Coordinates of C-alpha atoms in Angstrom, one line a residue:
X102 CA -32.0 -9.1 22.7
X103 CA -33.6 -8.4 19.3
X104 CA -32.6 -10.5 16.4
X105 CA -32.2 -9.5 12.7
X106 CA -33.1 -11.8 9.8
X107 CA -30.4 -11.2 7.2
X108 CA -31.6 -14.0 4.9
X109 CA -33.6 -17.2 4.9
X110 CA -30.5 -18.9 6.1
X111 CA -29.2 -16.5 8.6
X112 CA -30.4 -14.6 11.7
X113 CA -28.1 -12.6 13.9
X114 CA -28.3 -10.9 17.3
X115 CA -28.8 -7.1 17.0
X116 CA -25.6 -6.5 18.9
X117 CA -22.4 -8.3 17.8
X118 CA -19.3 -9.1 19.7
X119 CA -16.2 -8.1 17.8
X120 CA -13.2 -10.4 18.2
X121 CA -10.5 -8.3 16.4
X122 CA -8.5 -8.1 19.7
X123 CA -9.1 -11.6 20.9
X124 CA -5.5 -12.8 20.3
X125 CA -4.1 -9.7 21.9
X126 CA -5.4 -10.4 25.3
X127 CA -3.0 -11.4 28.1
X128 CA -5.1 -14.5 28.6
X129 CA -6.0 -16.4 25.4
X130 CA -6.8 -19.6 27.2
X131 CA -9.9 -21.6 26.0
X132 CA -11.6 -21.1 29.3
X133 CA -11.2 -17.3 29.3
X134 CA -12.5 -17.1 25.7
X135 CA -15.5 -19.2 26.7
X136 CA -16.1 -16.8 29.6
X137 CA -16.3 -14.0 27.1
X138 CA -18.7 -15.8 24.9
X139 CA -20.8 -16.8 27.9
X140 CA -21.0 -13.2 29.0
X141 CA -22.4 -12.4 25.5
X142 CA -24.8 -15.2 25.5
X143 CA -26.1 -14.2 28.9
X144 CA -27.3 -11.0 27.2
X145 CA -28.7 -12.6 24.1
X146 CA -25.6 -11.7 22.0
X147 CA -24.9 -14.7 19.9
X148 CA -23.1 -13.3 16.9
X149 CA -19.3 -13.3 17.0
X150 CA -17.4 -11.2 14.4
X151 CA -14.0 -12.4 13.2
X152 CA -11.7 -11.9 10.2
X153 CA -8.8 -14.0 8.9
X154 CA -6.4 -11.1 9.4
X155 CA -7.3 -10.4 13.0
X156 CA -4.4 -10.8 15.4
X157 CA -2.0 -11.3 12.6
X158 CA -4.0 -14.2 11.3
X159 CA -4.2 -15.8 14.8
X160 CA -7.6 -14.7 16.3
X161 CA -9.6 -17.4 14.4
X162 CA -7.5 -20.1 16.0
X163 CA -7.9 -18.6 19.5
X164 CA -11.6 -18.9 19.0
X165 CA -11.4 -22.3 17.5
X166 CA -9.4 -23.6 20.5
X167 CA -12.3 -22.5 22.8
X168 CA -15.3 -23.9 20.8
X169 CA -17.1 -27.0 21.9
X170 CA -19.9 -28.5 19.8
X171 CA -22.5 -27.2 22.2
X172 CA -21.1 -23.7 22.2
X173 CA -20.7 -23.7 18.4
X174 CA -24.4 -24.5 18.1
X175 CA -25.4 -21.4 20.2
X176 CA -23.5 -18.8 18.2
X177 CA -23.2 -17.4 14.7
X178 CA -19.7 -16.8 13.3
X179 CA -18.9 -14.0 10.9
X180 CA -15.5 -13.9 9.3
X181 CA -13.8 -12.0 6.5
X182 CA -11.2 -12.5 3.8
X183 CA -9.2 -10.8 1.0
X184 CA -6.7 -8.7 2.9
X185 CA -3.2 -10.1 2.5
X186 CA -0.6 -8.4 4.9
X187 CA 3.0 -9.4 5.6
X188 CA 2.2 -11.3 8.8
X189 CA 1.5 -14.8 9.9
X190 CA 0.9 -17.2 7.0
X191 CA 1.5 -14.4 4.6
X192 CA 4.8 -13.1 6.2
X193 CA 6.5 -13.5 2.8
X194 CA 4.2 -11.0 1.1
X195 CA 6.2 -8.0 -0.3
X196 CA 3.3 -5.5 0.2
X197 CA -0.1 -5.4 1.8
X198 CA -2.7 -6.0 -0.9
X199 CA -6.2 -7.4 -1.5
X200 CA -7.0 -10.7 -3.2
X201 CA -10.5 -11.5 -4.4
X202 CA -9.5 -14.3 -6.7
X203 CA -11.4 -17.6 -6.6
X204 CA -8.2 -19.4 -5.4
X205 CA -7.7 -17.0 -2.5
X206 CA -11.4 -17.0 -1.4
X207 CA -11.7 -20.8 -1.5
X208 CA -8.3 -21.2 0.3
X209 CA -9.3 -18.6 2.9
X210 CA -12.6 -20.4 3.7
X211 CA -10.7 -23.6 4.2
X212 CA -8.2 -21.9 6.5
X213 CA -11.0 -20.4 8.6
X214 CA -12.9 -23.6 8.9
X215 CA -9.8 -25.5 10.0
X216 CA -8.5 -22.8 12.4
X217 CA -12.0 -22.4 14.0
X218 CA -12.6 -26.1 13.9
X219 CA -16.1 -25.6 12.4
X220 CA -18.0 -27.2 9.6
X221 CA -19.5 -24.0 8.2
X222 CA -19.1 -20.2 8.4
X223 CA -22.4 -18.4 9.0
X224 CA -21.4 -15.2 7.2
X225 CA -18.4 -14.6 5.0
X226 CA -17.6 -11.0 4.1
X227 CA -15.2 -9.6 1.5
X228 CA -13.2 -7.4 3.8
X229 CA -12.2 -4.5 1.6
X230 CA -13.0 -3.4 -2.0
X231 CA -10.4 -4.7 -4.4
X232 CA -9.5 -2.4 -7.2
X233 CA -8.3 -5.4 -9.2
X234 CA -11.5 -7.4 -8.6
X235 CA -12.8 -9.5 -11.5
X236 CA -16.4 -9.3 -10.4
X237 CA -17.4 -12.4 -12.4
X238 CA -14.6 -14.5 -10.8
X239 CA -15.3 -13.2 -7.3
X240 CA -19.0 -13.5 -7.6
X241 CA -18.8 -17.1 -8.9
X242 CA -16.4 -18.0 -6.0
X243 CA -18.8 -16.6 -3.4
X244 CA -21.7 -18.5 -5.0
X245 CA -19.5 -21.6 -5.0
X246 CA -18.7 -21.5 -1.2
X247 CA -22.4 -21.0 -0.5
X248 CA -23.5 -23.8 -2.7
X249 CA -20.9 -26.1 -1.1
X250 CA -22.5 -25.6 2.3
X251 CA -19.2 -24.3 3.8
X252 CA -20.7 -20.8 4.0
X253 CA -24.3 -20.0 4.8
X254 CA -24.4 -16.4 3.6
X255 CA -22.1 -13.8 2.1
X256 CA -21.7 -10.1 2.3
X257 CA -19.1 -7.3 2.1
X258 CA -17.4 -4.8 4.3
X259 CA -16.4 -1.2 3.5
X260 CA -18.0 -1.3 0.0
X261 CA -19.7 1.7 -1.6
X262 CA -22.8 1.3 -3.6
X263 CA -21.0 0.9 -7.0
X264 CA -18.8 -1.8 -5.5
X265 CA -21.8 -3.6 -4.1
X266 CA -23.8 -3.4 -7.3
X267 CA -20.8 -4.6 -9.5
X268 CA -20.2 -7.7 -7.4
X269 CA -23.9 -8.5 -6.9
X270 CA -24.5 -8.3 -10.7
X271 CA -22.3 -11.4 -11.1
X272 CA -23.9 -13.5 -8.3
X273 CA -26.8 -15.8 -7.7
X274 CA -26.6 -15.7 -3.9
X275 CA -27.6 -12.3 -2.4
X276 CA -25.2 -10.1 -0.5
X277 CA -26.9 -9.9 2.9
X278 CA -25.0 -7.1 4.6
X279 CA -22.3 -4.4 4.3
X280 CA -20.1 -3.9 7.4
X281 CA -19.1 -0.2 7.3
X282 CA -17.6 2.3 9.8
X283 CA -20.4 4.2 11.6
X284 CA -20.5 6.1 14.8
X285 CA -21.2 9.5 16.2
X286 CA -17.7 10.5 15.0
X287 CA -18.1 8.7 11.7
X288 CA -21.5 9.9 10.6
X289 CA -20.9 10.4 6.9
X290 CA -22.8 7.2 5.9
X291 CA -26.0 8.8 7.3
X292 CA -25.9 11.5 4.6
X293 CA -23.6 10.3 1.7
X294 CA -26.0 7.7 0.4
X295 CA -24.3 4.6 1.8
X296 CA -26.9 3.9 4.5
X297 CA -29.8 5.1 2.3
X298 CA -28.9 2.6 -0.4
X299 CA -28.8 -0.3 2.1
X300 CA -32.1 0.9 3.7
X301 CA -33.8 1.1 0.3
X302 CA -32.6 -2.5 -0.5
X303 CA -33.8 -3.8 2.9
X304 CA -30.2 -4.7 3.8
X305 CA -29.4 -4.5 7.5
X306 CA -25.9 -3.0 7.8
X307 CA -23.2 -3.8 10.4
X308 CA -21.3 -1.0 12.0
X309 CA -17.6 -1.4 12.9
X310 CA -15.9 0.9 15.3
X311 CA -19.2 2.2 16.7
X312 CA -17.4 4.0 19.5
X313 CA -15.0 5.7 17.1
X314 CA -12.1 3.4 18.2
X315 CA -12.3 5.0 21.6
X316 CA -11.8 8.5 20.2
X317 CA -15.4 9.3 21.3
X318 CA -14.0 9.5 24.9
X319 CA -11.0 11.7 24.2
X320 CA -10.6 15.2 25.5
X321 CA -11.6 16.9 22.2
X322 CA -15.0 15.3 22.4
X323 CA -15.7 16.3 26.0
X324 CA -19.0 18.1 25.1
X325 CA -20.4 15.1 23.3
X326 CA -19.3 12.8 26.2
X327 CA -21.1 15.0 28.7
X328 CA -24.3 14.7 26.7
X329 CA -23.9 11.0 26.5
X330 CA -23.3 10.7 30.2
X331 CA -26.3 12.8 31.0
X332 CA -28.6 10.6 28.9
X333 CA -27.0 7.5 30.3
X334 CA -27.6 8.7 33.9
X335 CA -31.4 8.9 33.1
X336 CA -31.3 5.2 32.0
X337 CA -28.8 3.8 34.4
X338 CA -26.2 3.0 31.8
X339 CA -22.8 4.4 30.8
X340 CA -22.0 6.8 28.0
X341 CA -20.9 4.0 25.6
X342 CA -24.3 2.4 25.8
X343 CA -25.9 5.7 24.8
X344 CA -23.6 6.0 21.8
X345 CA -24.6 2.5 20.6
X346 CA -28.3 3.3 21.3
X347 CA -27.9 6.2 18.9
X348 CA -27.1 3.7 16.1
X349 CA -29.8 1.3 17.2
X350 CA -32.4 4.1 16.9
X351 CA -31.9 4.4 13.2
X352 CA -34.6 2.6 11.1
X353 CA -32.0 0.9 8.9
X354 CA -31.6 -1.8 11.5
X355 CA -27.9 -1.3 12.2
X356 CA -26.0 -4.1 13.9
X357 CA -23.2 -2.5 15.9
X358 CA -20.0 -4.6 16.4
X359 CA -18.4 -4.0 19.8
X360 CA -15.0 -5.4 20.7
X361 CA -13.3 -5.5 24.1
X362 CA -11.3 -8.1 26.1
X363 CA -12.6 -6.8 29.4
X364 CA -15.2 -9.1 30.9
X365 CA -16.9 -6.4 32.8
X366 CA -17.3 -4.3 29.7
X367 CA -18.5 -7.3 27.7
X368 CA -21.2 -7.9 30.4
X369 CA -22.5 -4.3 29.7
X370 CA -22.7 -4.5 25.9
X371 CA -26.4 -5.3 26.1
X372 CA -27.1 -2.1 28.1
X373 CA -27.5 -0.2 24.8
X374 CA -30.8 -2.1 24.2
X375 CA -32.2 -0.5 27.3
X376 CA -31.9 3.1 26.1
X377 CA -34.9 4.6 24.4
X378 CA -34.1 7.5 22.1
X379 CA -36.6 10.0 20.7
X380 CA -35.9 12.1 17.6
X381 CA -34.9 15.3 19.5
X382 CA -32.4 13.4 21.7
X383 CA -31.0 11.7 18.5
X384 CA -30.5 15.1 16.9
X385 CA -29.0 16.6 20.1
X386 CA -26.2 14.1 19.9
X387 CA -25.9 14.5 16.1
X388 CA -25.7 18.3 16.5
X389 CA -22.9 17.9 19.1
X390 CA -21.1 15.5 16.9
X391 CA -21.3 17.8 13.9
X392 CA -20.2 20.8 15.9
X393 CA -23.0 22.9 14.6
X394 CA -26.8 22.7 14.2
X395 CA -28.2 21.0 11.1
X396 CA -29.0 23.4 8.2

């Protein structure tokens, strides 16, 4: 499995295991969670993607209950903060909102460290752009958690270029990634400047929902799925692996985040790395996703 250097302090596996559904599994026992991580590690997938809000603020604790010191040393943990929803420890919130204040960021880091029973977070992301963000306060808070050693590196999720530049302007530590939605069904970042900006800056982006939240395999996308299946048959992999390979083929060094609780599917995540994709094949899939040929 290829690895991507995001900063001097952080290297991640090219494919990332997404844990947003971890606490929703029928079996959340430590042994079962360890089996999922082991299935990832067997393929060279060492990066685990979390967020404080996942599972109604419960998924981090499910992971923490499974971690041993040896296992912790073999993985990189990504988590996120700033979404406050009326659930879990925020059940008294009157409305869902974003909080990028220093107090919230510092408290969120402490919660995440405690719930996951770890001494540091490898990568902390601001989960959503906050229209009330005081970039000086937020930037200083992110610098603070990095300087403290509690966080190795920081980044963002779902930010546009202006949001990124505003926050980075108030920081000493570099923002090392932007986790954005990208897939054959969500391909706007390839042409709206989001991916181009990151590529220009040498920032490897992460891609959430790289299979379109499952919509890629619904009836209305039958034509695209047929093409994916045909390509997959040539390489001995399934259509999902080809859809991920489409992202991997881009020179921006995209890191897809894939989440499933099914052990058999987890064991096949790495198949995407086996699919070579030339330019015409990439555009065949892109054309099908667009519904028309490129101009």
